[in-house]
Coordinates of N, CA and C in Angstrom, one line a residue:
M1 N -6.1 -62.4 93.3 CA -5.6 -61.0 93.2 C -6.7 -60.2 92.5
G2 N -6.9 -59.0 93.0 CA -8.0 -58.1 92.4 C -7.5 -57.5 91.2
S3 N -7.9 -56.3 90.9 CA -7.4 -55.6 89.7 C -5.9 -55.3 89.8
M4 N -5.3 -55.5 88.7 CA -3.8 -55.3 88.7 C -3.5 -54.0 88.0
T5 N -4.0 -52.9 88.6 CA -3.7 -51.6 88.1 C -2.4 -51.0 88.6
D6 N -2.0 -51.5 89.8 CA -0.8 -51.0 90.4 C 0.4 -51.8 89.9
D7 N 1.4 -51.0 89.5 CA 2.6 -51.6 88.9 C 3.3 -52.6 89.8
R8 N 3.3 -52.3 91.1 CA 4.0 -53.2 92.1 C 3.2 -54.5 92.2
Q9 N 1.9 -54.4 92.2 CA 1.1 -55.7 92.3 C 1.3 -56.5 91.0
L10 N 1.4 -55.8 89.9 CA 1.6 -56.6 88.6 C 3.0 -57.2 88.6
A11 N 4.0 -56.4 89.0 CA 5.3 -56.9 89.0 C 5.4 -58.1 90.0
E12 N 4.8 -58.0 91.1 CA 4.9 -59.1 92.1 C 4.2 -60.4 91.5
A13 N 3.0 -60.2 90.8 CA 2.4 -61.3 90.2 C 3.2 -61.9 89.1
L14 N 3.9 -61.1 88.4 CA 4.8 -61.6 87.3 C 6.0 -62.4 87.9
R15 N 6.5 -61.9 89.1 CA 7.6 -62.7 89.8 C 7.1 -64.1 90.2
Q16 N 5.8 -64.2 90.5 CA 5.2 -65.5 90.9 C 4.8 -66.3 89.6
K17 N 5.2 -65.8 88.4 CA 4.9 -66.5 87.2 C 3.4 -66.7 87.0
D18 N 2.6 -65.7 87.4 CA 1.2 -65.7 87.2 C 0.9 -65.4 85.7
E19 N 0.3 -66.4 85.0 CA 0.1 -66.3 83.6 C -1.0 -65.2 83.3
K20 N -2.0 -65.1 84.2 CA -3.1 -64.1 84.0 C -2.4 -62.7 84.1
A21 N -1.5 -62.5 85.0 CA -0.8 -61.2 85.2 C 0.0 -60.9 84.0
F22 N 0.6 -62.0 83.4 CA 1.4 -61.8 82.2 C 0.6 -61.3 81.0
S23 N -0.6 -61.9 80.9 CA -1.5 -61.6 79.9 C -2.0 -60.1 80.0
I24 N -2.3 -59.7 81.2 CA -2.6 -58.3 81.5 C -1.4 -57.4 81.2
F25 N -0.3 -57.8 81.5 CA 1.0 -57.0 81.3 C 1.1 -56.8 79.8
V26 N 1.0 -57.9 79.0 CA 1.2 -57.8 77.6 C 0.2 -56.9 76.9
T27 N -1.1 -57.1 77.4 CA -2.2 -56.3 76.8 C -1.9 -54.8 77.1
R28 N -1.4 -54.5 78.3 CA -1.2 -53.1 78.7 C 0.0 -52.5 78.0
F29 N 1.1 -53.3 77.8 CA 2.3 -52.7 77.3 C 2.7 -53.0 75.9
Q30 N 2.0 -53.9 75.2 CA 2.3 -54.3 73.8 C 2.3 -53.1 72.9
P31 N 1.2 -52.3 72.9 CA 1.2 -51.1 71.9 C 2.4 -50.2 72.1
M32 N 2.8 -49.9 73.4 CA 3.9 -49.0 73.6 C 5.2 -49.6 73.2
V33 N 5.4 -50.9 73.5 CA 6.7 -51.5 73.2 C 6.8 -51.6 71.7
A34 N 5.8 -52.0 71.0 CA 5.8 -52.1 69.5 C 6.1 -50.7 68.9
R35 N 5.4 -49.7 69.4 CA 5.5 -48.4 68.8 C 7.0 -47.9 69.0
V36 N 7.6 -48.0 70.1 CA 8.9 -47.6 70.4 C 9.9 -48.3 69.5
I37 N 9.8 -49.6 69.4 CA 10.7 -50.4 68.6 C 10.6 -50.1 67.1
F38 N 9.3 -49.9 66.7 CA 9.2 -49.6 65.2 C 9.8 -48.2 64.9
K39 N 9.6 -47.3 65.8 CA 10.1 -45.9 65.6 C 11.6 -45.9 65.5
I40 N 12.2 -46.9 66.2 CA 13.7 -46.9 66.3 C 14.2 -47.8 65.1
T41 N 13.6 -48.9 64.8 CA 14.1 -49.8 63.8 C 13.5 -49.5 62.4
G42 N 12.3 -49.0 62.3 CA 11.7 -48.8 61.1 C 11.3 -50.0 60.3
D43 N 11.2 -51.1 60.9 CA 10.9 -52.4 60.2 C 9.9 -53.2 61.0
M44 N 8.7 -53.4 60.3 CA 7.6 -54.1 61.0 C 8.0 -55.5 61.4
N45 N 8.7 -56.3 60.5 CA 9.1 -57.6 60.9 C 10.0 -57.6 62.1
D46 N 11.0 -56.7 62.1 CA 11.9 -56.6 63.3 C 11.1 -56.2 64.5
T47 N 10.1 -55.3 64.3 CA 9.3 -54.9 65.4 C 8.6 -56.0 66.1
N48 N 8.0 -56.8 65.3 CA 7.2 -58.0 65.8 C 8.1 -58.9 66.6
D49 N 9.3 -59.3 66.0 CA 10.2 -60.2 66.6 C 10.8 -59.6 67.9
L50 N 11.2 -58.3 67.9 CA 11.8 -57.7 69.0 C 10.7 -57.4 70.2
T51 N 9.5 -57.2 69.8 CA 8.4 -57.0 70.8 C 8.2 -58.3 71.5
Q52 N 8.2 -59.4 70.8 CA 8.1 -60.7 71.5 C 9.3 -61.0 72.4
D53 N 10.5 -60.6 71.9 CA 11.7 -60.7 72.7 C 11.6 -59.9 74.0
V54 N 11.1 -58.7 74.0 CA 10.9 -57.9 75.2 C 10.0 -58.6 76.2
F55 N 8.9 -59.2 75.7 CA 8.0 -59.8 76.7 C 8.6 -61.1 77.2
L56 N 9.4 -61.8 76.4 CA 10.1 -63.0 76.9 C 11.1 -62.6 77.9
T57 N 11.8 -61.5 77.7 CA 12.8 -61.0 78.7 C 12.1 -60.7 80.0
V58 N 10.9 -60.0 79.9 CA 10.2 -59.7 81.1 C 9.8 -60.9 81.9
W59 N 9.3 -61.9 81.2 CA 8.9 -63.2 81.8 C 10.1 -63.8 82.5
E60 N 11.2 -63.9 81.8 CA 12.4 -64.5 82.3 C 13.2 -63.7 83.4
Q61 N 13.1 -62.4 83.3 CA 14.0 -61.6 84.1 C 13.2 -60.6 85.0
V62 N 12.0 -60.9 85.3 CA 11.2 -59.9 86.1 C 11.8 -59.7 87.5
E63 N 12.5 -60.7 87.9 CA 13.2 -60.6 89.3 C 14.2 -59.4 89.3
D64 N 14.7 -59.1 88.1 CA 15.6 -57.9 88.0 C 14.9 -56.6 88.2
F65 N 13.6 -56.6 88.0 CA 12.9 -55.3 88.3 C 12.8 -55.1 89.8
R66 N 13.5 -54.0 90.2 CA 13.7 -53.8 91.7 C 12.6 -52.8 92.2
G67 N 11.9 -52.2 91.3 CA 10.9 -51.2 91.7 C 11.4 -49.8 92.0
E68 N 12.7 -49.6 91.7 CA 13.2 -48.2 92.0 C 12.6 -47.2 91.0
A69 N 12.3 -47.6 89.8 CA 11.7 -46.8 88.8 C 10.3 -47.4 88.5
A70 N 9.5 -46.7 87.8 CA 8.2 -47.3 87.4 C 8.3 -48.5 86.5
L71 N 7.4 -49.4 86.5 CA 7.4 -50.5 85.7 C 7.4 -50.1 84.2
T72 N 6.7 -49.0 83.9 CA 6.7 -48.4 82.5 C 8.1 -48.0 82.1
T73 N 8.9 -47.4 83.0 CA 10.2 -47.0 82.7 C 11.1 -48.2 82.4
W74 N 11.0 -49.3 83.2 CA 11.7 -50.5 83.0 C 11.4 -51.1 81.6
V75 N 10.1 -51.1 81.3 CA 9.7 -51.7 80.0 C 10.2 -50.8 78.8
Y76 N 10.1 -49.5 78.9 CA 10.7 -48.6 77.9 C 12.2 -48.9 77.8
Q77 N 12.9 -49.1 78.9 CA 14.3 -49.4 78.8 C 14.6 -50.7 78.1
L78 N 13.8 -51.7 78.4 CA 14.0 -53.0 77.7 C 13.8 -52.9 76.2
A79 N 12.7 -52.2 75.9 CA 12.3 -52.1 74.4 C 13.4 -51.2 73.7
T80 N 13.8 -50.2 74.3 CA 14.8 -49.3 73.7 C 16.1 -50.0 73.5
N81 N 16.6 -50.7 74.5 CA 17.8 -51.5 74.4 C 17.7 -52.6 73.4
K82 N 16.6 -53.3 73.3 CA 16.5 -54.3 72.3 C 16.6 -53.7 70.9
A83 N 15.9 -52.6 70.7 CA 15.9 -51.9 69.4 C 17.3 -51.4 69.0
L84 N 18.0 -50.8 70.0 CA 19.3 -50.3 69.7 C 20.3 -51.4 69.5
N85 N 20.2 -52.5 70.3 CA 21.1 -53.6 70.0 C 20.9 -54.3 68.7
H86 N 19.6 -54.3 68.3 CA 19.3 -54.8 67.0 C 19.9 -54.0 65.9
L87 N 19.8 -52.7 66.0 CA 20.4 -51.8 65.0 C 21.9 -52.0 64.9
K88 N 22.5 -52.1 66.0 CA 24.0 -52.4 66.0 C 24.3 -53.7 65.3
W89 N 23.5 -54.7 65.6 CA 23.7 -56.0 65.0 C 23.4 -56.0 63.5
E90 N 22.3 -55.3 63.1 CA 22.0 -55.1 61.7 C 23.0 -54.4 60.9
K91 N 23.6 -53.4 61.5 CA 24.7 -52.6 60.8 C 25.9 -53.5 60.6
R92 N 26.3 -54.3 61.6 CA 27.4 -55.2 61.4 C 27.0 -56.3 60.3
R93 N 25.8 -56.8 60.4 CA 25.4 -57.9 59.5 C 25.4 -57.3 58.0
Q94 N 24.9 -56.1 57.8 CA 24.8 -55.5 56.5 C 26.2 -55.3 56.0
F95 N 27.1 -54.9 56.8 CA 28.5 -54.6 56.4 C 29.1 -55.8 55.8
F96 N 28.9 -57.0 56.5 CA 29.6 -58.2 56.0 C 28.7 -59.0 55.1
S97 N 27.5 -58.5 54.8 CA 26.7 -59.2 53.8 C 27.0 -58.8 52.4
L98 N 26.8 -59.7 51.5 CA 27.1 -59.4 50.1 C 26.0 -58.4 49.6
S99 N 24.8 -58.5 50.2 CA 23.8 -57.6 49.7 C 24.1 -56.1 50.0
Y100 N 25.0 -55.9 51.0 CA 25.4 -54.5 51.3 C 26.1 -53.9 50.2
W101 N 26.8 -54.7 49.4 CA 27.7 -54.2 48.3 C 26.9 -54.0 47.0
G102 N 25.7 -54.5 47.0 CA 25.0 -54.4 45.7 C 23.6 -53.8 45.9
S103 N 22.6 -54.6 46.2 CA 21.2 -54.2 46.2 C 20.8 -53.7 47.6
D104 N 19.7 -52.9 47.5 CA 19.0 -52.5 48.8 C 18.0 -53.5 49.2
T105 N 18.3 -54.2 50.3 CA 17.5 -55.3 50.7 C 16.4 -54.9 51.7
K106 N 16.5 -53.7 52.2 CA 15.6 -53.3 53.3 C 14.6 -52.3 52.8
N107 N 13.4 -52.7 52.4 CA 12.4 -51.8 52.0 C 11.3 -51.8 53.0
T108 N 11.2 -50.7 53.8 CA 10.2 -50.6 54.9 C 9.0 -49.9 54.5
S109 N 8.9 -49.4 53.3 CA 7.7 -48.6 52.9 C 6.6 -49.5 52.5
L110 N 5.4 -49.0 52.7 CA 4.2 -49.8 52.4 C 3.8 -49.5 51.0
P111 N 3.1 -50.5 50.3 CA 2.7 -50.2 48.9 C 1.7 -49.1 48.9
K112 N 1.8 -48.3 47.8 CA 0.9 -47.2 47.7 C -0.3 -47.6 46.8
S113 N -1.5 -47.0 47.2 CA -2.7 -47.2 46.4 C -2.6 -46.5 45.1
L114 N -3.1 -47.0 44.0 CA -3.1 -46.3 42.7 C -4.0 -45.1 42.7
N115 N -4.9 -45.0 43.7 CA -5.9 -43.9 43.7 C -5.5 -42.8 44.7
D116 N -4.2 -42.8 45.1 CA -3.8 -41.7 46.1 C -4.0 -40.4 45.5
A117 N -4.5 -39.5 46.4 CA -4.6 -38.1 46.0 C -3.2 -37.4 46.0
P118 N -3.0 -36.4 45.2 CA -1.7 -35.7 45.3 C -1.3 -35.2 46.7
G119 N -2.2 -34.7 47.4 CA -1.9 -34.3 48.8 C -1.4 -35.4 49.7
R120 N -2.0 -36.6 49.5 CA -1.6 -37.7 50.3 C -0.2 -38.1 49.9
L121 N 0.1 -38.1 48.6 CA 1.4 -38.4 48.1 C 2.5 -37.5 48.7
I122 N 2.2 -36.2 48.8 CA 3.1 -35.2 49.3 C 3.3 -35.5 50.8
R123 N 2.3 -35.8 51.6 CA 2.4 -36.1 53.0 C 3.2 -37.4 53.2
E124 N 2.9 -38.4 52.3 CA 3.6 -39.7 52.4 C 5.1 -39.5 52.1
D125 N 5.4 -38.6 51.1 CA 6.7 -38.3 50.7 C 7.5 -37.6 51.9
D126 N 6.8 -36.7 52.5 CA 7.3 -36.0 53.7 C 7.6 -37.0 54.8
S127 N 6.7 -37.9 55.0 CA 6.8 -38.9 56.1 C 8.0 -39.8 55.8
N128 N 8.1 -40.2 54.5 CA 9.3 -41.0 54.1 C 10.6 -40.3 54.3
A129 N 10.6 -39.0 54.0 CA 11.8 -38.2 54.2 C 12.2 -38.1 55.6
I130 N 11.2 -37.9 56.5 CA 11.5 -37.9 57.9 C 12.0 -39.2 58.4
T131 N 11.3 -40.3 58.0 CA 11.8 -41.6 58.4 C 13.2 -41.9 57.9
A132 N 13.5 -41.5 56.7 CA 14.8 -41.7 56.2 C 15.9 -40.9 56.9
A133 N 15.5 -39.7 57.3 CA 16.4 -38.9 58.1 C 16.6 -39.5 59.5
L134 N 15.5 -39.9 60.1 CA 15.6 -40.6 61.4 C 16.6 -41.8 61.4
D135 N 16.4 -42.5 60.3 CA 17.3 -43.7 60.1 C 18.7 -43.4 60.0
Q136 N 19.1 -42.2 59.7 CA 20.5 -41.8 59.6 C 21.1 -41.3 60.9
L137 N 20.3 -41.1 61.9 CA 20.8 -40.7 63.2 C 21.5 -41.8 63.9
P138 N 22.5 -41.5 64.7 CA 23.1 -42.6 65.5 C 22.1 -43.1 66.5
G139 N 22.3 -44.4 66.9 CA 21.3 -45.1 67.7 C 20.8 -44.3 68.9
Q140 N 21.7 -43.8 69.8 CA 21.2 -43.2 71.0 C 20.5 -41.9 70.7
Q141 N 21.0 -41.1 69.7 CA 20.3 -39.9 69.3 C 18.8 -40.2 68.8
K142 N 18.7 -41.3 68.0 CA 17.4 -41.7 67.5 C 16.5 -42.1 68.7
A143 N 17.0 -42.9 69.6 CA 16.2 -43.4 70.7 C 15.8 -42.2 71.6
A144 N 16.7 -41.3 71.9 CA 16.3 -40.1 72.7 C 15.3 -39.3 72.1
F145 N 15.4 -39.1 70.8 CA 14.5 -38.3 70.0 C 13.1 -38.9 69.9
V146 N 13.1 -40.2 69.6 CA 11.8 -41.0 69.6 C 11.1 -41.0 70.9
L147 N 11.9 -41.3 72.0 CA 11.2 -41.3 73.3 C 10.7 -39.9 73.7
S148 N 11.4 -38.9 73.3 CA 10.9 -37.5 73.6 C 9.8 -37.1 72.7
K149 N 9.9 -37.1 71.4 CA 8.9 -36.6 70.5 C 7.8 -37.5 70.3
S150 N 8.0 -38.8 70.1 CA 7.0 -39.7 69.8 C 6.2 -40.2 71.0
E151 N 7.0 -40.5 72.1 CA 6.4 -41.1 73.3 C 6.1 -40.0 74.3
G152 N 6.6 -38.8 74.1 CA 6.3 -37.7 75.1 C 6.9 -37.8 76.4
L153 N 8.0 -38.5 76.5 CA 8.7 -38.7 77.8 C 9.6 -37.5 78.2
S154 N 9.8 -37.3 79.4 CA 10.6 -36.2 79.9 C 12.1 -36.6 79.8
N155 N 13.0 -35.6 79.8 CA 14.4 -35.9 79.8 C 14.8 -36.7 81.0
P156 N 14.3 -36.5 82.2 CA 14.7 -37.4 83.3 C 14.3 -38.8 83.1
E157 N 13.1 -39.0 82.5 CA 12.6 -40.4 82.2 C 13.5 -41.0 81.2
I158 N 13.8 -40.3 80.1 CA 14.7 -40.8 79.1 C 16.0 -41.2 79.6
A159 N 16.6 -40.3 80.5 CA 17.9 -40.6 81.1 C 17.9 -41.9 81.9
T160 N 16.8 -42.1 82.6 CA 16.7 -43.4 83.3 C 16.6 -44.6 82.4
I161 N 15.9 -44.5 81.3 CA 15.7 -45.5 80.3 C 17.0 -45.8 79.6
L162 N 17.8 -44.8 79.2 CA 19.0 -45.0 78.5 C 20.2 -45.1 79.4
G163 N 20.0 -44.9 80.7 CA 21.2 -45.0 81.6 C 22.2 -43.9 81.5
L164 N 21.7 -42.7 81.2 CA 22.5 -41.5 81.0 C 22.1 -40.4 81.9
S165 N 22.9 -39.4 82.0 CA 22.5 -38.2 82.7 C 21.5 -37.4 81.9
V166 N 20.8 -36.5 82.7 CA 19.8 -35.7 82.0 C 20.4 -34.8 81.0
S167 N 21.6 -34.2 81.3 CA 22.3 -33.4 80.4 C 22.8 -34.1 79.1
A168 N 23.1 -35.4 79.3 CA 23.5 -36.2 78.1 C 22.3 -36.4 77.2
V169 N 21.1 -36.6 77.8 CA 19.9 -36.7 77.0 C 19.5 -35.4 76.3
E170 N 19.7 -34.3 77.0 CA 19.4 -33.0 76.4 C 20.4 -32.8 75.2
S171 N 21.6 -33.2 75.4 CA 22.6 -33.1 74.3 C 22.2 -34.0 73.1
L172 N 21.8 -35.2 73.4 CA 21.4 -36.1 72.3 C 20.2 -35.5 71.6
N173 N 19.2 -35.0 72.3 CA 18.1 -34.4 71.6 C 18.5 -33.2 70.8
F174 N 19.3 -32.4 71.3 CA 19.8 -31.2 70.6 C 20.5 -31.6 69.3
R175 N 21.4 -32.6 69.4 CA 22.2 -33.0 68.2 C 21.2 -33.7 67.2
A176 N 20.2 -34.5 67.7 CA 19.3 -35.1 66.8 C 18.5 -34.1 66.0
K177 N 18.1 -33.0 66.7 CA 17.3 -31.9 66.0 C 18.2 -31.2 65.0
Q178 N 19.5 -31.0 65.4 CA 20.4 -30.4 64.4 C 20.6 -31.3 63.2
N179 N 20.8 -32.5 63.4 CA 21.1 -33.5 62.3 C 19.8 -33.6 61.5
L180 N 18.7 -33.7 62.1 CA 17.4 -33.9 61.3 C 17.2 -32.6 60.5
T181 N 17.4 -31.4 61.1 CA 17.3 -30.2 60.3 C 18.2 -30.2 59.1
R182 N 19.4 -30.5 59.3 CA 20.4 -30.6 58.2 C 20.0 -31.5 57.1
L183 N 19.6 -32.8 57.5 CA 19.2 -33.8 56.6 C 18.0 -33.4 55.8
L184 N 17.0 -32.9 56.5 CA 15.7 -32.5 55.8 C 15.9 -31.3 55.0
K185 N 16.8 -30.4 55.4 CA 17.0 -29.2 54.6 C 17.7 -29.6 53.2
T186 N 18.6 -30.5 53.3 CA 19.3 -31.1 52.1 C 18.2 -31.8 51.2
Y187 N 17.4 -32.6 51.8 CA 16.4 -33.3 51.1 C 15.4 -32.3 50.3
Y188 N 14.9 -31.3 51.1 CA 13.9 -30.4 50.4 C 14.6 -29.5 49.4
Q189 N 15.9 -29.2 49.6 CA 16.6 -28.4 48.6 C 16.8 -29.2 47.4
S190 N 17.0 -30.4 47.5 CA 17.2 -31.3 46.3 C 15.9 -31.5 45.5
K191 N 14.8 -31.4 46.2 CA 13.4 -31.5 45.6 C 13.1 -30.3 44.8
T192 N 13.6 -29.1 45.2 CA 13.2 -27.9 44.5 C 14.1 -27.5 43.4
T193 N 15.2 -28.3 43.2 CA 16.1 -28.0 42.1 C 15.8 -28.8 40.9

């Protein structure tokens, strides 16, 4: 098989369980899959595990890819669904966990250097505020917003990935923006008082 730049060629090679094709597939899609999952879950450990799960799912279920949409769309769909399902599971697990009632067990921020400049601290604080606000959005709102703003996908592409109508995606993005505006407004007002 020549160069596997064509999605159909790559999908067909994957159906044949071609390990070289799988390696090409992982190299091509790993950054995108990890980025989407991290933006939705906010946790690097979860991102690594879920990214591997996505590629395992592709290997095991590539026959389910019918080619009606682009291979990229199918992969976005798998990654988004894995991340959303994980968030649902995590929410249930935290509710029934003893740690939910006491301490905060999920710290996703990276350690800060002691030599950070004040400007960097402000940007980092802003970034943390945005991440915290995103984490408060309902799963599908968060997924639609991340796929739109972070991944630059169109509403029809997002609709295909999430299995929704275009108008439902538009509504999710509108509500996500409203909720983020409200949450960030509250955050910044509390900082100025």
